[in-house]
Coordinates of C-alpha atoms (C1' of nucleotides) in Angstrom, one line a residue:
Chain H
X1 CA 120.1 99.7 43.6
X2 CA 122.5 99.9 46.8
X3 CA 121.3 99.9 50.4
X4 CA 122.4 103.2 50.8
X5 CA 120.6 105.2 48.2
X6 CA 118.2 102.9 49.2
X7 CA 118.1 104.2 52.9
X8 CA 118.2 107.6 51.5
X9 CA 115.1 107.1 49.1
X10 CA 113.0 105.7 52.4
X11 CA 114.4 108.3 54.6
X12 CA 113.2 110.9 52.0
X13 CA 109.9 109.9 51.7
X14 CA 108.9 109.3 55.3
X15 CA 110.6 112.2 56.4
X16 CA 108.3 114.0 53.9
X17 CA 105.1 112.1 55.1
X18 CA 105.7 112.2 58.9
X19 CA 108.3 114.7 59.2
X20 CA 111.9 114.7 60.7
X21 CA 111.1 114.3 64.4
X22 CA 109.0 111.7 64.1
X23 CA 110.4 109.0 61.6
X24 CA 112.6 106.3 63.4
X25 CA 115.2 104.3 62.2
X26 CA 113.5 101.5 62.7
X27 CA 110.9 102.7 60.3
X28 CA 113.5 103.6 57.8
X29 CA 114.9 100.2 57.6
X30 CA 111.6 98.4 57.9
X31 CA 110.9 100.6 54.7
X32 CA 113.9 99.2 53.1
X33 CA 113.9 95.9 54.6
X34 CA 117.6 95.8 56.4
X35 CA 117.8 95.2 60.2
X36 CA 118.2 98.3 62.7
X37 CA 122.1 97.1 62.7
X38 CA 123.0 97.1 59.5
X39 CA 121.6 100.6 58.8
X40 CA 124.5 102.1 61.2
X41 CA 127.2 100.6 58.7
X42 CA 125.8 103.0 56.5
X43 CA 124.7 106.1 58.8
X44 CA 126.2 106.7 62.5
X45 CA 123.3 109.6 63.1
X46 CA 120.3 110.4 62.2
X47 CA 121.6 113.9 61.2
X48 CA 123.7 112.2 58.7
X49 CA 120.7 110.9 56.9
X50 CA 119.3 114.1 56.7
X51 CA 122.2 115.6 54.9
X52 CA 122.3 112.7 52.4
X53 CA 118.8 113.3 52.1
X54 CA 119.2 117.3 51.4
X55 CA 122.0 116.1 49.2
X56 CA 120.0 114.4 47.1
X57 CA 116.6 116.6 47.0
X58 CA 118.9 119.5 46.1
X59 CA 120.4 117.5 43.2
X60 CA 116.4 116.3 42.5
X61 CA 115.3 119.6 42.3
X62 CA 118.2 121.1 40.0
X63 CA 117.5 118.4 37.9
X64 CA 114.2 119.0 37.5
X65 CA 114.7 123.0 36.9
X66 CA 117.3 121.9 34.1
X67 CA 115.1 119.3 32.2
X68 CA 112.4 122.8 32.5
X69 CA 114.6 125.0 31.2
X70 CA 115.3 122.8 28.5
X71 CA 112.0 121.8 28.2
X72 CA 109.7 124.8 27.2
X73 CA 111.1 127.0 25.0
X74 CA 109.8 130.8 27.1
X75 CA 110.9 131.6 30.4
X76 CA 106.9 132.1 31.3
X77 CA 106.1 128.7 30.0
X78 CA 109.0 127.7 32.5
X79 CA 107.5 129.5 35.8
X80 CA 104.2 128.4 34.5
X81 CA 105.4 124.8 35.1
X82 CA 106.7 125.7 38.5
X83 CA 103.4 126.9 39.3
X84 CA 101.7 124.1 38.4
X85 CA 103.4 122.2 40.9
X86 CA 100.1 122.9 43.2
X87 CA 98.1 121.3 41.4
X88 CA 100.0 118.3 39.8
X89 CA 101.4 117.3 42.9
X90 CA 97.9 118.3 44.7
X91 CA 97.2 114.7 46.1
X92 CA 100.7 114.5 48.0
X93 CA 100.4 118.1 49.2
X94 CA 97.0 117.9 50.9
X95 CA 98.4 114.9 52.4
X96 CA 101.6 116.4 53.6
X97 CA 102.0 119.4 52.4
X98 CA 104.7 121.2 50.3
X99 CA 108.3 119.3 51.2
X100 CA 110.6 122.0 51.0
X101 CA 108.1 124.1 53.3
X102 CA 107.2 121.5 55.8
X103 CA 110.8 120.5 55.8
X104 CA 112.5 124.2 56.2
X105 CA 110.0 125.1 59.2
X106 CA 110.6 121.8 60.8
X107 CA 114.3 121.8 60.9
X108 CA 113.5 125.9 62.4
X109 CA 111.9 124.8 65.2
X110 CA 114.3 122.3 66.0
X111 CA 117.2 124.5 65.6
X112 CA 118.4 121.7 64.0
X113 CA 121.9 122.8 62.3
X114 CA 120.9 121.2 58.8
X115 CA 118.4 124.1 58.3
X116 CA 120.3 126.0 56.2
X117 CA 121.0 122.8 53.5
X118 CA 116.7 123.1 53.7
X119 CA 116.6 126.9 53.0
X120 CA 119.4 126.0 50.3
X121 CA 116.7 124.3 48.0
X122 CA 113.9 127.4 48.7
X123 CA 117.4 128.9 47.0
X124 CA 117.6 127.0 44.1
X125 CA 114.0 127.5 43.1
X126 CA 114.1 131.2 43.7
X127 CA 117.6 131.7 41.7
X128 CA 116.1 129.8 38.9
X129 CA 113.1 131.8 39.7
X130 CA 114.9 134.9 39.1
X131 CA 116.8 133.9 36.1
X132 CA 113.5 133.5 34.1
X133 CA 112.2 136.6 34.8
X134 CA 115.0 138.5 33.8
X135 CA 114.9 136.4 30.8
X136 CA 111.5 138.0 30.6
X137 CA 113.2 141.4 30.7
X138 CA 112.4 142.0 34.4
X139 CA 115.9 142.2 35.7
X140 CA 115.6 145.1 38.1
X141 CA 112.7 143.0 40.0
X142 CA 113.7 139.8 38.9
X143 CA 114.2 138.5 42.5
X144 CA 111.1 140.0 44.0
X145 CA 109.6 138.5 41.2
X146 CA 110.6 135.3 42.2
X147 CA 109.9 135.5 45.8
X148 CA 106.1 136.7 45.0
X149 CA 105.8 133.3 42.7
X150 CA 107.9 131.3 45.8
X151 CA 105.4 132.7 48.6
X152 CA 102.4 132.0 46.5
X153 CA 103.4 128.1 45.9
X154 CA 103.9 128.2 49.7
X155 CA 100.5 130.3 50.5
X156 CA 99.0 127.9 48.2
X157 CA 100.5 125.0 49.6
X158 CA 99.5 125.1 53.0
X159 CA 95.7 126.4 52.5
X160 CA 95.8 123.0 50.2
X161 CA 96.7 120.9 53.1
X162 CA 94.7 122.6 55.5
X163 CA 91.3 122.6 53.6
X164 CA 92.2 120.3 50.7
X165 CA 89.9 122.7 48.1
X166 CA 90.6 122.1 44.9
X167 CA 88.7 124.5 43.3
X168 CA 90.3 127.3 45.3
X169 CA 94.2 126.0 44.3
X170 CA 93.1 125.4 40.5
X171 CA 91.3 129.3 40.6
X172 CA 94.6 130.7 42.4
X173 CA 96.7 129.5 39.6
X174 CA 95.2 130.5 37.1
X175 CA 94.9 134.0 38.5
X176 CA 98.6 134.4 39.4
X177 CA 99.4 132.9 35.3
X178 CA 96.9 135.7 34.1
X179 CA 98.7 138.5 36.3
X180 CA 102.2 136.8 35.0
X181 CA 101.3 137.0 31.8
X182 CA 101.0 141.1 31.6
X183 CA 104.7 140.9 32.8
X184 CA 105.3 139.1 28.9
X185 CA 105.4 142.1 26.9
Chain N
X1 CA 97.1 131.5 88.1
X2 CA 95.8 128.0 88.3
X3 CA 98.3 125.4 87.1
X4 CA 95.9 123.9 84.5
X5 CA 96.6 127.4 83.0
X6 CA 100.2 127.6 83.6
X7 CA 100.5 124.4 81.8
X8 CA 98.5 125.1 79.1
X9 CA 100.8 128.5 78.1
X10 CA 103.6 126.8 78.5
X11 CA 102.6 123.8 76.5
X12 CA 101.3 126.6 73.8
X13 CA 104.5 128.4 73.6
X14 CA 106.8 125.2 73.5
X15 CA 104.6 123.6 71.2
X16 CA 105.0 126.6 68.5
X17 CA 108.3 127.2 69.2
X18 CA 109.5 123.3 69.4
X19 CA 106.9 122.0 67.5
X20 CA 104.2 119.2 69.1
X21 CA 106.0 115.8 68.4
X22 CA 109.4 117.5 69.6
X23 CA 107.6 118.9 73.2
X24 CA 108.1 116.3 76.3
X25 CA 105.7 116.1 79.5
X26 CA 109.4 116.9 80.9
X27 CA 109.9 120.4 79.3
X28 CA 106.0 121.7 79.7
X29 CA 106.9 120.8 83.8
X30 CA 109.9 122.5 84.1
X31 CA 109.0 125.4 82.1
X32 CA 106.2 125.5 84.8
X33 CA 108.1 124.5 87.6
X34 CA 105.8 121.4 88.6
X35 CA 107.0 117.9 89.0
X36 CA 106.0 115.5 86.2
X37 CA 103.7 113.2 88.4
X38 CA 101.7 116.8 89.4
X39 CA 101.5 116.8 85.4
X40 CA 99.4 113.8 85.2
X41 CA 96.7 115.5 87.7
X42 CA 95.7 118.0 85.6
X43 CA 96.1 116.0 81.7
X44 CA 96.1 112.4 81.7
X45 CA 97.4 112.7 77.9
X46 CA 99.6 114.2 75.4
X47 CA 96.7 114.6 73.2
X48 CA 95.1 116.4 76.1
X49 CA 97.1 119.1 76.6
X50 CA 97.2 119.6 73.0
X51 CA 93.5 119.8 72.9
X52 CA 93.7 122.4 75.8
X53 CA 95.7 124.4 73.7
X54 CA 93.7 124.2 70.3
X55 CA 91.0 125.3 72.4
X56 CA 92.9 128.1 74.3
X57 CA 94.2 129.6 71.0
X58 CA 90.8 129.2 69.1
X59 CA 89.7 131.6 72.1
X60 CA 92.6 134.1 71.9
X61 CA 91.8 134.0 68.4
X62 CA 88.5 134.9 68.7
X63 CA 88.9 137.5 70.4
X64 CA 91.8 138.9 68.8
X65 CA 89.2 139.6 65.8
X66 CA 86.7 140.4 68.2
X67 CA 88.6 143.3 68.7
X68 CA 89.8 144.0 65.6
X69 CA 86.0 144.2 64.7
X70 CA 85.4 146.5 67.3
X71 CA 88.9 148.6 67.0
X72 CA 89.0 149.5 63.5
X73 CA 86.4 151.0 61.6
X74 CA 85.9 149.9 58.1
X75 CA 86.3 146.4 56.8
X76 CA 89.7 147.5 55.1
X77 CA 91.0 148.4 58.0
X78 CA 90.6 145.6 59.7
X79 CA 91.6 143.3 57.1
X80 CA 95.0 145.5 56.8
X81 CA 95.4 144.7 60.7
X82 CA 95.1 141.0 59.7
X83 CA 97.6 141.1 57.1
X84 CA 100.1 143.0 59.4
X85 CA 100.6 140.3 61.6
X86 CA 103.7 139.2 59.1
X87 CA 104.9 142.5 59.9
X88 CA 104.4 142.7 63.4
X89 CA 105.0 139.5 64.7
X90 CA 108.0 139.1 62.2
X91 CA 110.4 138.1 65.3
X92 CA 108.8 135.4 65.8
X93 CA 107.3 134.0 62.7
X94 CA 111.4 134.2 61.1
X95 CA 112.4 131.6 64.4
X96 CA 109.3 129.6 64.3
X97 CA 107.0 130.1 61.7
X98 CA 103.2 131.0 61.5
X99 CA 101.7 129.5 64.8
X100 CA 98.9 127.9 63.0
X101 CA 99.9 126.9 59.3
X102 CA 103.1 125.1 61.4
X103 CA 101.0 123.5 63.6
X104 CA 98.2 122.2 61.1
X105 CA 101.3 121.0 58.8
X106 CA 102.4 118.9 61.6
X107 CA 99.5 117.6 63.3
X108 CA 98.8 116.4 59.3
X109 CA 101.7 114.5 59.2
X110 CA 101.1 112.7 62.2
X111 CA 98.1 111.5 61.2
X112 CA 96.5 113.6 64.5
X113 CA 93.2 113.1 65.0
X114 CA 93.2 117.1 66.5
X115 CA 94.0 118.3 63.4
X116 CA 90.9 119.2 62.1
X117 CA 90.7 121.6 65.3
X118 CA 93.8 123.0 64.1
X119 CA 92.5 123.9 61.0
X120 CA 89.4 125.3 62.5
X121 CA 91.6 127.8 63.7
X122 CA 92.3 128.5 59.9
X123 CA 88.4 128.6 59.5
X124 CA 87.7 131.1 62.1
X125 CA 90.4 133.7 60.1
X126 CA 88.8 132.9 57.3
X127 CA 85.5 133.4 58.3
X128 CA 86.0 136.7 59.8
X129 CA 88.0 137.7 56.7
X130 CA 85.0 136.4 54.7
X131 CA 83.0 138.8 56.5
X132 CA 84.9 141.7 56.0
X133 CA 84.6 141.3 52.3
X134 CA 80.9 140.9 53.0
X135 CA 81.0 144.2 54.0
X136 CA 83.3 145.5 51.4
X137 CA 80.5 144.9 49.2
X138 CA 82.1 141.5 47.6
X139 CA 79.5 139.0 48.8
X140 CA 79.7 137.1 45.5
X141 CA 83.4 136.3 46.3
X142 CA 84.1 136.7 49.6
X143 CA 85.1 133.7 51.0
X144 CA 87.6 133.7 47.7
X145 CA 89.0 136.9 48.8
X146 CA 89.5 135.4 52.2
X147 CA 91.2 132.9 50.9
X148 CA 93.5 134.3 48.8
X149 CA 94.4 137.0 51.9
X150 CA 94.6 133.9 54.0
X151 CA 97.3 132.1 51.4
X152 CA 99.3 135.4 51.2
X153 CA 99.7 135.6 55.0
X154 CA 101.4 131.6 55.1
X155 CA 103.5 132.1 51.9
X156 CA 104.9 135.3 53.3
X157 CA 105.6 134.0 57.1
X158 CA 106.9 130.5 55.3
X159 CA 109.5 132.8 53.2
X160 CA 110.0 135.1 56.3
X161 CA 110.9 132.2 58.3
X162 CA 113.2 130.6 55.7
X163 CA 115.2 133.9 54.1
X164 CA 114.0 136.5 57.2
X165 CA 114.1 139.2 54.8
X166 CA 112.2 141.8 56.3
X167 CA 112.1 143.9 53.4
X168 CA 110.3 141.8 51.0
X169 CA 108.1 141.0 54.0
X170 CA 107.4 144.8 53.8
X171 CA 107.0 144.7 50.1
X172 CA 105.0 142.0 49.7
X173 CA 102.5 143.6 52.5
X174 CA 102.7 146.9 51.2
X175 CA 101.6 145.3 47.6
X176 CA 99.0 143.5 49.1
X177 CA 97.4 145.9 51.0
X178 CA 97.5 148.3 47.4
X179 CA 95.8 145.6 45.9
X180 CA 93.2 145.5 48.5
X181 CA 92.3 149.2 48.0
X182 CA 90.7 148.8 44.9
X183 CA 88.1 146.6 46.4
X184 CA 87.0 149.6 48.3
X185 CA 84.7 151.1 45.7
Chain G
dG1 C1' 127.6 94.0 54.3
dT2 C1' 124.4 92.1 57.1
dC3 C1' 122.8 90.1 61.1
dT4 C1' 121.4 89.4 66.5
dA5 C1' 122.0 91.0 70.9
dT6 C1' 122.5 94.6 73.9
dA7 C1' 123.6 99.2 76.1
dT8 C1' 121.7 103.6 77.4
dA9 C1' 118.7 107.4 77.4
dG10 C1' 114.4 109.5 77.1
dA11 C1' 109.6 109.3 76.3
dG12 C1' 104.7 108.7 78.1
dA13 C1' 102.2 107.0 81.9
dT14 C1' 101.0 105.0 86.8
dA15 C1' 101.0 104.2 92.0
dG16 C1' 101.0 105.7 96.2
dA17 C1' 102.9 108.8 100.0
dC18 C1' 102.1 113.4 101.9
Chain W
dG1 C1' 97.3 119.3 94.6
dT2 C1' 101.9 118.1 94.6
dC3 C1' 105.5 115.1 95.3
dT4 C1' 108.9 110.8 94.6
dA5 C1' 109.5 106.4 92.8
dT6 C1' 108.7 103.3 89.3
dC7 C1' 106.9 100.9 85.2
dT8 C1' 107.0 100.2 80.2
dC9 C1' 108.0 101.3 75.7
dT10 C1' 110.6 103.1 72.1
dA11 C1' 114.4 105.7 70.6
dT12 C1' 119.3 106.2 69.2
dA13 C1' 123.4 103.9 69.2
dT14 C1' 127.1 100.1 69.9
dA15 C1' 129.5 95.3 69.9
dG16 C1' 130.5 91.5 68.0
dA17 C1' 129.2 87.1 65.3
dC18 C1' 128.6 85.5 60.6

DNA sequence: GTCTATATAGAGATAGAC
DNA sequence: GTCTATCTCTATATAGAC
């Protein structure tokens, strides 16, 4: 793999566990295993990783909507799997919370110029979102639709890093699939 | 007012509005107008001031419901004044976020040893939204309610802070608050 | 492409005068 | 209680050898 999606990968994931602000570019290239000089041949700013790291989470996350869509065969089988998110990815997001959230809120209070890029991938999931549900024949709604099953993930997201309840997030789910369901008629 | 004070709102407001990490000793003094040796007089740490804060806004908090207890008359009431706050503090919560689910997402990241105060804060709303379920005649499930209540008020400020669409905000609280009604039995 | 060495700025934190 | 001056550490960023 090349140093640079290398770089990317580590920037990614410790921006994700300690946020933006915080991760160095000396931990970055510790993570990767290059020296602190060799990492500018790659990336004159910090701001630049970011991009290359919204680059790639944006193209992460529409893969992963296409392989659902292809996937399971109804469009509420398909938000179904976005819901599950929660839980399967529970571990990571009592930890450190949901990425795109953390991330988005982050780059707000920094009034950092990439923050749009961030509420870019929040758009992905909530045009894909809104494509199932009109699928489901809820085209009028469809968008509200989508940002009711977008807030809950978030709501969701950050009670599970605050209290870490499993119980609570596994309930929750399964009460927003039973209300979703009554849309499937 | 005392400068222990000053310093303490100032380091509140920057801290929600900048985030914790972002925040220098520098900015809290000039936002007071104190020099940064004067600073070290009154907090010795970082971690201090941010303890001061914690404790200052568990306080406000506290009393915010206190009166909420007091001002409004049924149990529905008050937990529709709770689930306003999206609504009424939407000015700030679409620059910065929700005060505390920003602040208990970042402290986790750092690894902060304050962050269980943080999300004590989280506790004492959903305690007192606990309670009014109590009183709604839902003991079996109150603190579920709460929870749920509690989760709807992040996902909508994280959404309101990312798209600042004030009229799903609306929606969303409008739906909520329908759904709430038919506790009230 | 990768390294070491270094420049520069800003952070948290301390000492001591007033 | 407040100030100036200073220390130390770490951050981003650059220069130049290999």
């Amino acid at each position: 793999m090349g140093t640079r999606k290398q770089i990317v990968d580590a920037a990614n994931r410790l921006f994700y566990q300690q946020g933006y602000e915080r991760t160095s570019f000396a931990s970055i290239a510790e993570a990767v295993g290059i020296s602190r000089g060799n990492f500018y041949y790659h990336f004159k700013t910090k701001d630049e990783i970011l991009e290359a790291v919204l680059q790639a989470r944006l193209g992460d996350t529409r893969a992963m909507l296409a392989g659902w869509t292809e996937a399971a065969a109804t469009p509420l089988e398909r938000v179904f799997r976005f819901v599950d998110i929660v839980v399967t990815n529970r571990g990571d997001i009592e930890l450190y919370g949901c990425p795109v959230g953390t991330l988005t809120s982050e780059l707000a209070k920094l009034g950092h110029p990439s923050r749009a890029q961030a509420v870019g991938i929040f758009g992905v999931f909530r045009d894909w979102l809104g494509e199932q549900f009109k699928e489901l024949g809820h085209s009028a709604n469809a968008d509200d639709l989508a940002l009711q099953v977008l807030a809950f993930s978030q709501g969701v997201a950050t009670l599970s890093n605050a209290f870490g309840d499993r119980d609570y997030v596994e309930r929750d789910v399964r009460r927003l699939k039973t209300r979703l369901m009554s849309l499937d008629t």
